[in-house]
Coordinates of C-alpha atoms in Angstrom, one line a residue:
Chain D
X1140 CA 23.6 -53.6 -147.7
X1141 CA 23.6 -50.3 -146.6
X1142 CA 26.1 -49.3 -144.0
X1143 CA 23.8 -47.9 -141.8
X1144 CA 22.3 -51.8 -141.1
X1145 CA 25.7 -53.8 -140.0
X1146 CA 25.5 -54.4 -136.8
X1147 CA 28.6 -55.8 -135.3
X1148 CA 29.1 -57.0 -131.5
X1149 CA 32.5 -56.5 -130.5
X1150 CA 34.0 -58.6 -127.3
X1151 CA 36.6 -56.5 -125.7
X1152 CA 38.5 -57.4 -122.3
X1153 CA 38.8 -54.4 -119.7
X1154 CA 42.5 -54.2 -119.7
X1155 CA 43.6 -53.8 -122.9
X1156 CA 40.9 -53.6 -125.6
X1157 CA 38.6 -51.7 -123.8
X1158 CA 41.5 -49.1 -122.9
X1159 CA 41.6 -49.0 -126.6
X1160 CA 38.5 -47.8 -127.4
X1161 CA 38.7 -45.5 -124.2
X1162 CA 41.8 -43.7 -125.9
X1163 CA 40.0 -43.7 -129.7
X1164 CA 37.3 -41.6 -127.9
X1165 CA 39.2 -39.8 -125.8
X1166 CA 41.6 -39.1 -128.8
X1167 CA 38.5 -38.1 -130.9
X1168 CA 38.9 -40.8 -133.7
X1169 CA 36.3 -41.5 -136.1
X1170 CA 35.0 -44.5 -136.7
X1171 CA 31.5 -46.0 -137.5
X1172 CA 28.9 -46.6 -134.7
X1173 CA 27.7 -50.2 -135.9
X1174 CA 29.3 -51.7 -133.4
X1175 CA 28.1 -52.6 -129.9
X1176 CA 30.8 -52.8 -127.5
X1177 CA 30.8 -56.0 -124.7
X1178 CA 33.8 -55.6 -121.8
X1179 CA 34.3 -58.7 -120.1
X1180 CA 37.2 -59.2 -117.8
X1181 CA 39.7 -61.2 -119.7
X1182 CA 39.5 -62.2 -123.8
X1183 CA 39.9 -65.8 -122.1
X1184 CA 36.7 -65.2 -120.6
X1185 CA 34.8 -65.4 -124.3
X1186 CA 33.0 -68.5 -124.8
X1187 CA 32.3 -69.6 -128.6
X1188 CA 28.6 -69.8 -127.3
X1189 CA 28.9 -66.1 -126.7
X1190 CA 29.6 -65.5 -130.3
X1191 CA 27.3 -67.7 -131.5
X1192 CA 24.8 -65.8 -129.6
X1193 CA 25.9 -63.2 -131.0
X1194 CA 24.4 -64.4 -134.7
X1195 CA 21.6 -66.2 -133.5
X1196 CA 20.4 -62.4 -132.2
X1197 CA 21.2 -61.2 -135.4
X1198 CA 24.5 -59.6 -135.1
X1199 CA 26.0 -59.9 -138.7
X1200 CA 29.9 -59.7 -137.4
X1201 CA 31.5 -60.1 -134.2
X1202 CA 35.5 -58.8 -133.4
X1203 CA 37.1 -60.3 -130.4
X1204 CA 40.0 -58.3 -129.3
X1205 CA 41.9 -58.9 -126.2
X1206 CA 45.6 -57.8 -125.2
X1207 CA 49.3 -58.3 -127.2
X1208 CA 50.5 -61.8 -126.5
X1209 CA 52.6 -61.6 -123.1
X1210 CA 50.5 -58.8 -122.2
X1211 CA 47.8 -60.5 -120.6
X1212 CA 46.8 -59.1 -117.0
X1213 CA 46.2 -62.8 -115.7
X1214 CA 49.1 -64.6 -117.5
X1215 CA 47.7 -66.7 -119.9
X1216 CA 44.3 -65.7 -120.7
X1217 CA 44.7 -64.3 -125.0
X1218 CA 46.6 -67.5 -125.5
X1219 CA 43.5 -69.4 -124.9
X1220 CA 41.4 -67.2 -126.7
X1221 CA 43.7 -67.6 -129.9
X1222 CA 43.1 -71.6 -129.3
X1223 CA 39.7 -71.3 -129.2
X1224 CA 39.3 -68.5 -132.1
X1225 CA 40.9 -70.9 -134.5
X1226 CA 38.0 -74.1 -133.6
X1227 CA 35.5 -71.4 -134.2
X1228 CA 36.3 -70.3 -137.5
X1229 CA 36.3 -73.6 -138.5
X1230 CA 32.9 -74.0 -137.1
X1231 CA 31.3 -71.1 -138.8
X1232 CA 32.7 -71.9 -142.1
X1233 CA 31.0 -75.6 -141.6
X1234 CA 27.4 -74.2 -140.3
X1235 CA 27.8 -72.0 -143.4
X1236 CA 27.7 -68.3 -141.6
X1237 CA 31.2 -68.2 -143.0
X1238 CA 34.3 -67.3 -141.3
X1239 CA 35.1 -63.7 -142.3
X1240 CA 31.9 -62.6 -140.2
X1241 CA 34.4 -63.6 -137.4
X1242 CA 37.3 -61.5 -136.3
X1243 CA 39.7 -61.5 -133.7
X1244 CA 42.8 -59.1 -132.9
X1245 CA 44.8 -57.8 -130.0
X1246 CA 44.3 -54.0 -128.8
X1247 CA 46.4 -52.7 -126.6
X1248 CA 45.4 -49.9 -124.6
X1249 CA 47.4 -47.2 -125.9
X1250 CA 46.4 -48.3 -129.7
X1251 CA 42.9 -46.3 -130.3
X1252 CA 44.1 -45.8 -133.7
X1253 CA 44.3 -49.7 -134.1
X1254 CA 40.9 -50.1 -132.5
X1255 CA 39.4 -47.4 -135.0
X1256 CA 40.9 -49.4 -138.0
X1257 CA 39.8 -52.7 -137.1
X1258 CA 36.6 -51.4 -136.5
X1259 CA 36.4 -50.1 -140.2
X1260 CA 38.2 -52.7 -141.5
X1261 CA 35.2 -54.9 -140.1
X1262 CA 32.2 -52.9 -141.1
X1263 CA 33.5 -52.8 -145.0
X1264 CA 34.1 -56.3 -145.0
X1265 CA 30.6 -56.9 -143.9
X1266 CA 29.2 -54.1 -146.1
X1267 CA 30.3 -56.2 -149.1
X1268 CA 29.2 -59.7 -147.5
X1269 CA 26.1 -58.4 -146.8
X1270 CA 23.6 -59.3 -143.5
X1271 CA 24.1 -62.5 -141.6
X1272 CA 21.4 -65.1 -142.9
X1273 CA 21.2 -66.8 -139.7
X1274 CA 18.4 -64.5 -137.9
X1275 CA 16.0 -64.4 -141.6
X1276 CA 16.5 -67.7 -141.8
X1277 CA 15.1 -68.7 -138.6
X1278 CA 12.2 -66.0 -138.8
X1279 CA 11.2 -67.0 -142.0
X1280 CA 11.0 -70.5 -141.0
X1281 CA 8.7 -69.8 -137.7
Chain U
X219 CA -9.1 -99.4 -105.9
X220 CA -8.2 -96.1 -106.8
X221 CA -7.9 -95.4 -110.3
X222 CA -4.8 -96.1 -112.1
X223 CA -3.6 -93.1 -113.7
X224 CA -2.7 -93.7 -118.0
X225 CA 0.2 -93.5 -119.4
X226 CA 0.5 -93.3 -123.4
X227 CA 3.8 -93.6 -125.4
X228 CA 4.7 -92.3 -128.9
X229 CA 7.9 -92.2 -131.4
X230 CA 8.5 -89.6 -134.1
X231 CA 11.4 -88.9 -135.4
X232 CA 13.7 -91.6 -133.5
X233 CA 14.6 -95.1 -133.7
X234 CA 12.2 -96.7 -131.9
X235 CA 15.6 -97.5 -129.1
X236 CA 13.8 -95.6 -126.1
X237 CA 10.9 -97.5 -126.4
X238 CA 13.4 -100.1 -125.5
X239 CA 14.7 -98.8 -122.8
X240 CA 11.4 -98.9 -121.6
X241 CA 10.3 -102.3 -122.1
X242 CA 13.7 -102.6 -120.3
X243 CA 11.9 -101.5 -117.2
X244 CA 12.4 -104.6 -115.9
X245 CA 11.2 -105.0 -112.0
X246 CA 10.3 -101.8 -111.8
X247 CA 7.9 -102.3 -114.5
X248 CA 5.9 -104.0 -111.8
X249 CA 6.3 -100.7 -109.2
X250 CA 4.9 -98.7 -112.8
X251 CA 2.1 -101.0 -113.4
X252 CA 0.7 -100.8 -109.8
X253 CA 0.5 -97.3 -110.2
X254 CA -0.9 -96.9 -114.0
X255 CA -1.5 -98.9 -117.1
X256 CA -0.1 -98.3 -120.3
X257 CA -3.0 -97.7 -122.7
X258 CA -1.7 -96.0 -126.2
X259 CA 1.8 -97.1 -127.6
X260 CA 2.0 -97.5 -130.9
X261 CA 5.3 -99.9 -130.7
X262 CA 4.0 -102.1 -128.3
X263 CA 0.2 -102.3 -129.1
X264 CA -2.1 -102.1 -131.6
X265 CA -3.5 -98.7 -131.9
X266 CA -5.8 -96.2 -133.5
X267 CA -4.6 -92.3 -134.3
X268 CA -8.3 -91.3 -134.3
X269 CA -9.0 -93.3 -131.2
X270 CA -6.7 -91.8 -128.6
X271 CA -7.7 -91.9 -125.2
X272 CA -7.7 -88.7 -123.1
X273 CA -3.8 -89.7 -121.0
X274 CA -2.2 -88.2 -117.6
X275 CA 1.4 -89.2 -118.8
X276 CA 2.7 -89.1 -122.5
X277 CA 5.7 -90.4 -123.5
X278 CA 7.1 -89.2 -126.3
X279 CA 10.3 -90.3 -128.3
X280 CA 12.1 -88.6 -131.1
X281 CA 12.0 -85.3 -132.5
X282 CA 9.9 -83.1 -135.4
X283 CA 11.6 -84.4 -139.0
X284 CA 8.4 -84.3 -140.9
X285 CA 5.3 -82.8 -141.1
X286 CA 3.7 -86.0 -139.7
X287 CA 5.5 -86.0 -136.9
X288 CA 4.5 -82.6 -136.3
X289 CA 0.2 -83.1 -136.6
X290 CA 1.1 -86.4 -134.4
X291 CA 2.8 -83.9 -131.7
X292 CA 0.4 -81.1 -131.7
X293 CA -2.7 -83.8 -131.6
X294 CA -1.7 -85.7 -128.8
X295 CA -0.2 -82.7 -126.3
X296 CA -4.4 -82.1 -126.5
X297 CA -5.3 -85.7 -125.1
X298 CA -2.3 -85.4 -122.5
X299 CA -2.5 -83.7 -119.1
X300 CA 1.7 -83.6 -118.9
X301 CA 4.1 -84.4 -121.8
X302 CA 7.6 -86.1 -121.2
X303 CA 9.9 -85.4 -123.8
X304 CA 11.8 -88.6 -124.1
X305 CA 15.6 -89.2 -125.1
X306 CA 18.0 -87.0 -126.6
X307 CA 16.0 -87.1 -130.1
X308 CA 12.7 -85.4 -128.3
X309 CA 15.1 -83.1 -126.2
X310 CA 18.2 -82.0 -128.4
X311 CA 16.8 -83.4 -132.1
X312 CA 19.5 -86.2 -131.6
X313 CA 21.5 -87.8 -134.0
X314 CA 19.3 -87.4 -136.9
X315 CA 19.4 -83.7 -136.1
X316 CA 22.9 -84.5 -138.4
X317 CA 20.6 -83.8 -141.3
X318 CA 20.5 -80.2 -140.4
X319 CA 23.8 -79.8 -142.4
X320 CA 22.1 -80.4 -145.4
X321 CA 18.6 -78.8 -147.5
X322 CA 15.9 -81.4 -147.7
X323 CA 16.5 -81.8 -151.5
X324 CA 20.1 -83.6 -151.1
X325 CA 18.6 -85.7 -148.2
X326 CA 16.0 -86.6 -150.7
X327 CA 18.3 -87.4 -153.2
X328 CA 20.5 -88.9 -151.2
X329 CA 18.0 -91.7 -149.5
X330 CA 15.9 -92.0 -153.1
X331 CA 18.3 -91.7 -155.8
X332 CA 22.5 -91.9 -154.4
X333 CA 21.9 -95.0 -152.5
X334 CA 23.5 -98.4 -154.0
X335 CA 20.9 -100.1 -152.0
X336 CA 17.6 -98.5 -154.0
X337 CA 17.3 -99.4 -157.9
X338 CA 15.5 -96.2 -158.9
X339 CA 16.6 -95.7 -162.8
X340 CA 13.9 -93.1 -163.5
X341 CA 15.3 -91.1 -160.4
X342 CA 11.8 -90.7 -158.6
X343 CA 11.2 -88.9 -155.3
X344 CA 8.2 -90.1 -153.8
X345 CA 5.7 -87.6 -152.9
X346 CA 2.8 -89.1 -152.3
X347 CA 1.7 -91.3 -149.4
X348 CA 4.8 -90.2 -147.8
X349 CA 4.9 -87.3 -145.1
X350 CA 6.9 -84.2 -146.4
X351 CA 10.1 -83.7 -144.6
X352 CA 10.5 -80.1 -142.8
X353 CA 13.1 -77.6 -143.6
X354 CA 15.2 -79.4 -140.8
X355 CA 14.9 -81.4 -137.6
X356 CA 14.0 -79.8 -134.7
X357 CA 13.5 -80.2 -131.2
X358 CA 9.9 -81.6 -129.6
X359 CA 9.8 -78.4 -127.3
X360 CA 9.7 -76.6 -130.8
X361 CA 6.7 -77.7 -131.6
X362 CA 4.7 -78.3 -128.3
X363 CA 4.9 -77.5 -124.7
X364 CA 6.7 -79.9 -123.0
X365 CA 6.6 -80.8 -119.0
X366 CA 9.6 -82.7 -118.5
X367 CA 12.5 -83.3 -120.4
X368 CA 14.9 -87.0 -119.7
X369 CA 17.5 -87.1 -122.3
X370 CA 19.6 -89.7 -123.0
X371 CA 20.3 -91.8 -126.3
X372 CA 18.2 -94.0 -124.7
X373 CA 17.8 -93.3 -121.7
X374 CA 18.7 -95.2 -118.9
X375 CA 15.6 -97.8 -117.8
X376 CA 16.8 -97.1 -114.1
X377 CA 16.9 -93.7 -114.2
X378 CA 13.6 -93.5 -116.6
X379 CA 11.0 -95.6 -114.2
X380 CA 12.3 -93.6 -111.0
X381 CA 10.8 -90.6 -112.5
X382 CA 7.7 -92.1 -114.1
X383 CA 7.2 -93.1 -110.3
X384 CA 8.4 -90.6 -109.1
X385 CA 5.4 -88.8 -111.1
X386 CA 3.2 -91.1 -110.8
X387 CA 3.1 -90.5 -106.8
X388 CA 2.9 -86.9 -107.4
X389 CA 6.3 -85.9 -106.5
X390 CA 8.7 -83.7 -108.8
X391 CA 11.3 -85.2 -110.6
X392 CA 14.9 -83.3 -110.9
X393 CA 17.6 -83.3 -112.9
X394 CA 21.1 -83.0 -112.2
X395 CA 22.8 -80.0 -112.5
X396 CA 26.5 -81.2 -112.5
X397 CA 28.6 -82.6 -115.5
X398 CA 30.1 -86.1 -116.0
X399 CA 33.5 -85.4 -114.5
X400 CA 31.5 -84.9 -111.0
X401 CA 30.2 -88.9 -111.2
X402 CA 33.3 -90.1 -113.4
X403 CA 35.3 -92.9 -111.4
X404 CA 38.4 -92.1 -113.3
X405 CA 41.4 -89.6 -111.8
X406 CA 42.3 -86.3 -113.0
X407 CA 45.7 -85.0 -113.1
X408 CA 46.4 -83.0 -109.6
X409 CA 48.0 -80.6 -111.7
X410 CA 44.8 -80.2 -114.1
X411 CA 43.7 -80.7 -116.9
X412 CA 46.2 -80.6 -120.1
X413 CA 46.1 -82.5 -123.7
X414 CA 49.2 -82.2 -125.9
X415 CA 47.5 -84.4 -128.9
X416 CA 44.3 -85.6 -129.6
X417 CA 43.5 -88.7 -131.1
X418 CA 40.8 -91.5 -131.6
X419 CA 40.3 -94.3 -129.7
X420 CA 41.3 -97.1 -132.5
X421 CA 44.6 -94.6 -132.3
X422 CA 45.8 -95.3 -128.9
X423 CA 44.3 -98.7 -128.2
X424 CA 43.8 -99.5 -124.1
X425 CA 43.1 -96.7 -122.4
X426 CA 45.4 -96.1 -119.1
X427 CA 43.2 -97.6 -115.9
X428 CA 41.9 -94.9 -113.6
X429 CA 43.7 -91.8 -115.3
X430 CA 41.1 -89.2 -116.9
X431 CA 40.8 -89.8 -120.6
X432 CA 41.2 -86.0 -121.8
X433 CA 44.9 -86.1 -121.1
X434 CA 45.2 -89.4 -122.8
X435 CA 44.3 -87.6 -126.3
X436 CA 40.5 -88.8 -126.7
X437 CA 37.9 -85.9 -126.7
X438 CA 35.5 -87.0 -123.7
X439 CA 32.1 -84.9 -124.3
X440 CA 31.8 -85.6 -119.9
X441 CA 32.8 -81.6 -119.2
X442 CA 29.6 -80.4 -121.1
X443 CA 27.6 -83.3 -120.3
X444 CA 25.0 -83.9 -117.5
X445 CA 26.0 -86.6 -115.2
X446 CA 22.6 -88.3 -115.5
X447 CA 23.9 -91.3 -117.4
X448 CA 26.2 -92.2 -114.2
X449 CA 29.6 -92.1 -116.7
X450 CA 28.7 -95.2 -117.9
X451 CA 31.3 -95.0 -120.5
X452 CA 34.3 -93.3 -119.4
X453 CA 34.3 -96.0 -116.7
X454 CA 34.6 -99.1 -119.2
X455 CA 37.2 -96.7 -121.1
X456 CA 35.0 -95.3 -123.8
X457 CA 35.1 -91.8 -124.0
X458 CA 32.1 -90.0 -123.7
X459 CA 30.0 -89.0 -126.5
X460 CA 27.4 -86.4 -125.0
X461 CA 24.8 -88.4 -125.7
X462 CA 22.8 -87.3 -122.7
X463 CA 23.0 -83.3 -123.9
X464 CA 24.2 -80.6 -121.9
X465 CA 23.2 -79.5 -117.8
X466 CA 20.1 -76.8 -118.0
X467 CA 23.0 -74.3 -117.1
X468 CA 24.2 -74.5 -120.9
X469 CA 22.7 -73.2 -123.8
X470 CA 25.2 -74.7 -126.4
X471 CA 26.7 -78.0 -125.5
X472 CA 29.1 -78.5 -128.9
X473 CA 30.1 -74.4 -127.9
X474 CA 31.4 -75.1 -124.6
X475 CA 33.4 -77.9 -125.1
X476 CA 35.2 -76.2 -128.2
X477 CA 36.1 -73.8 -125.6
X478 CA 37.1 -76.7 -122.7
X479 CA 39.4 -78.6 -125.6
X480 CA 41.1 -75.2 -126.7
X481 CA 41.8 -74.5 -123.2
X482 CA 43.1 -77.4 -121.9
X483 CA 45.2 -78.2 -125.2
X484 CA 48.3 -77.5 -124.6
X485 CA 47.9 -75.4 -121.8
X486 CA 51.4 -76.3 -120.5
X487 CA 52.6 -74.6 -123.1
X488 CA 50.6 -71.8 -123.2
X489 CA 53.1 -69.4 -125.0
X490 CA 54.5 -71.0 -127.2
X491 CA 52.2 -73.7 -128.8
X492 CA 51.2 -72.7 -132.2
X493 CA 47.2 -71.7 -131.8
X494 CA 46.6 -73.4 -135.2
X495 CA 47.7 -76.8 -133.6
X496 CA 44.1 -78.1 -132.3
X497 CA 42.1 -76.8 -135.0
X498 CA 44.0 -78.6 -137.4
X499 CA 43.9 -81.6 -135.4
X500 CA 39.9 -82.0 -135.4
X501 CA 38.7 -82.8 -139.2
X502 CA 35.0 -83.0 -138.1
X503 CA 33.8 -80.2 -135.3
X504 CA 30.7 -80.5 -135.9
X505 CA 30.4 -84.1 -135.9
X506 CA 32.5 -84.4 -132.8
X507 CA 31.2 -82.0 -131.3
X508 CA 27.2 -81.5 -132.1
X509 CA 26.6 -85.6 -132.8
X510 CA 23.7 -85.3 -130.9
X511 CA 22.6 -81.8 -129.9
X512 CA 22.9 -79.7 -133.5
X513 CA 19.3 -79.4 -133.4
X514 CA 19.0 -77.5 -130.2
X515 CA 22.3 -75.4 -131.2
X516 CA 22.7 -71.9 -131.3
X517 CA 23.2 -72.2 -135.1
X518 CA 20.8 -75.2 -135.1
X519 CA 21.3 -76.1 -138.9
X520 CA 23.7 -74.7 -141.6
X521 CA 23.2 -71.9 -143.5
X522 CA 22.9 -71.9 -147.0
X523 CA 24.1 -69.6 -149.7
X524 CA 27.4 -69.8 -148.1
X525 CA 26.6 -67.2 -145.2
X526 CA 25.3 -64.6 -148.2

């Protein structure tokens, strides 16, 4: 697919991750604009419906990214996240959408350079697998 | 005498088991029968598909697995004023919504020419005579507009009449917006919830009495589960299976409690637990966790070509 059509919906929290891509544009890195940036509070506050959601609106990739293990601003909160993560890899490689679609990573607020890179990193991996089918599939079928 | 208002019933793709919750009315049958006759139900009377009556209240059981099912749906949401989707089958797509994981032609071969149990040396799959089955099972609200939904697998005979009457007398009929653990006799820790293993029920035998069944080890479905059922289960130490779908305030029952059993395993531990632990512990996530909603999922079937 072409690289202009990969649309990826990246979950950031607002301590660390979002920092992240605050210093990658403040530092002017370059990185590709297919992704739509979500800040929530805390990486423990992503649900695995929220990715889901994410494909079932036709998103072909989502990144999670929260902060460095230990540095979480309430405690505990990435731990969780990394729990969770795991389960829904599992699940996406069972309902077929495939688990390298998925990706999560810590960003900590000082690492734009890291946020830039996993951002690329993302959008050539999806690049090669091509769209998401969920979204066709359902239209199709309607 | 006033007019008794009609009341039809119909199954499609389900089992034909909340039909019996029905007939398991019981006294209150009598409190529904003063009220309105039953005058179309294909399980419990003889009936006609071109001779339905015009009906103020249609039941209807199962979900949309074939393209019967479907023309059945569509033709009697014209002769019905208001439209109860019945049971988790009509609500979520149930547990034949399982199919989902699979394309039509393995099902097909699967029933027809897999099965010990059917001698079929020539390896046919009926065509004819026999309803086509749809790209996968979905939902009654799919297919038609729907007025009420009571899910359950069946549901409850209690619960079910109090809102036929309920309806009946022209009052609205609401469902519960907590979860399971909110009506759940059984303890939970003080401390909160924690699991540092998980494991089936054959695996740990008795339950403890009175403690919550989440810190025991057994995946209880009650956190992302609508406490219409009255936690029937987790009281006679069964853990709960979800079987009456999610509260309206979730979109994705299997989804949240994939996120409820990450967070609470091991969460003594946060730091230093390995986070590949309870991911290796669960063989089946989506038959643990989707057994009766897949259906009604975000990703309501699975995708084929491997995600390509």
């Amino acid at each position: 697919m072409a690289e202009d059509d990969v649309k990826i919906v990246m979950f950031c929290c607002n301590w660390c991750s979002y920092g992240g891509a605050d210093t990658a544009g403040t530092s002017r890195m370059q990185y590709p604009p297919n992704i739509r940036v979500i800040r929530v509070m805390c990486s423990g506050r992503i649900e695995p419906q929220f990715v889901l959601k994410a494909f079932r609106e036709g998103a072909d990739g989502v990144i999670v990214a929260g902060c460095h293990h230990g540095d979480c601003h309430y405690d505990a909160g990435n731990y969780k996240l990394d729990r969770r993560m795991r389960l829904v890899y599992k699940l996406a490689e069972d309902m077929g959408i495939g688990k390298e679609r998925i990706y999560h990573d810590w960003i900590s607020a000082s690492e734009g350079e890291k946020f830039a890179d996993t951002v690329k990193m993302m959008v050539t991996r999806i690049k090669e697998l091509g769209s998401a089918p969920l979204k066709e599939q359902l239209d199709a079928e309607a | 005498m006033v007019e008794k208002a009609k009341i039809g019933t119909m199954w499609l793709g389900g089992c034909s088991g909340c039909h019996l919750s029905i007939a398991d009315f019981h006294e209150s049958l009598l409190d529904v029968m003063e009220l309105a006759d039953f005058e179309f139900s294909p399980v419990l009377m003889d009936t006609k598909y071109d001779e339905v009556p015009e009906l103020d209240v249609l039941i209807v059981e199962g979900g949309i697995r074939n393209e019967e099912n479907r023309e059945l749906a569509e033709e009697l949401r014209e002769k019905a004023n208001f439209v109860i989707s019945y049971g988790t089958c009509a609500a979520y797509g149930g547990i034949p919504g399982l199919g989902n994981l699979h394309t039509v032609e393995e099902l097909e071969k699967e029933a027809y020419i897999n099965s010990p149990s059917t001698p079929n040396e020539e390896g046919i799959i009926p065509n004819e005579d026999v309803p086509a089955l749809e790209s996968r099972v979905r939902p009654l609200n799919e297919a038609i507009d729907v007025d009420l939904v009571v899910p359950g697998c069946p549901p409850r005979s209690d619960v079910v009449a109090e809102a036929v009457i309920a309806l009946l007398k022209g009052e609205t009929v609401e469902l519960p917006t907590t979860n399971l653990c909110d009506v759940c006799p059984r303890e939970k820790p003080p401390e909160g919830l924690a699991m540092d293993v998980i494991k089936r029920q054959f695996e740990i035998g008795k339950p403890e009495d009175d403690l919550c069944l989440i810190p025991q080890g057994l995946i209880c479905m009650g956190p992302a589960t609508i406490s219409l059922c009255g936690a029937e289960c987790p009281s006679i130490a069964i853990q709960c299976r979800g079987c009456y779908g999610p509260t309206s305030k979730v979109m994705d029952q299997g989804a949240k409690m994939i996120s409820a059993i990450a967070s609470d395993y091991g969460i003594e531990e946060d730091k230093t637990i390995d986070p590949e632990q309870v991911a290796d512990q669960l063989d089946d996530i989506v038959g643990t966790f989707y057994t009766y909603t897949l259906p009604a999922a975000l990703i309501p079937a699975k995708m084929q070509k491997g995600g390509k």
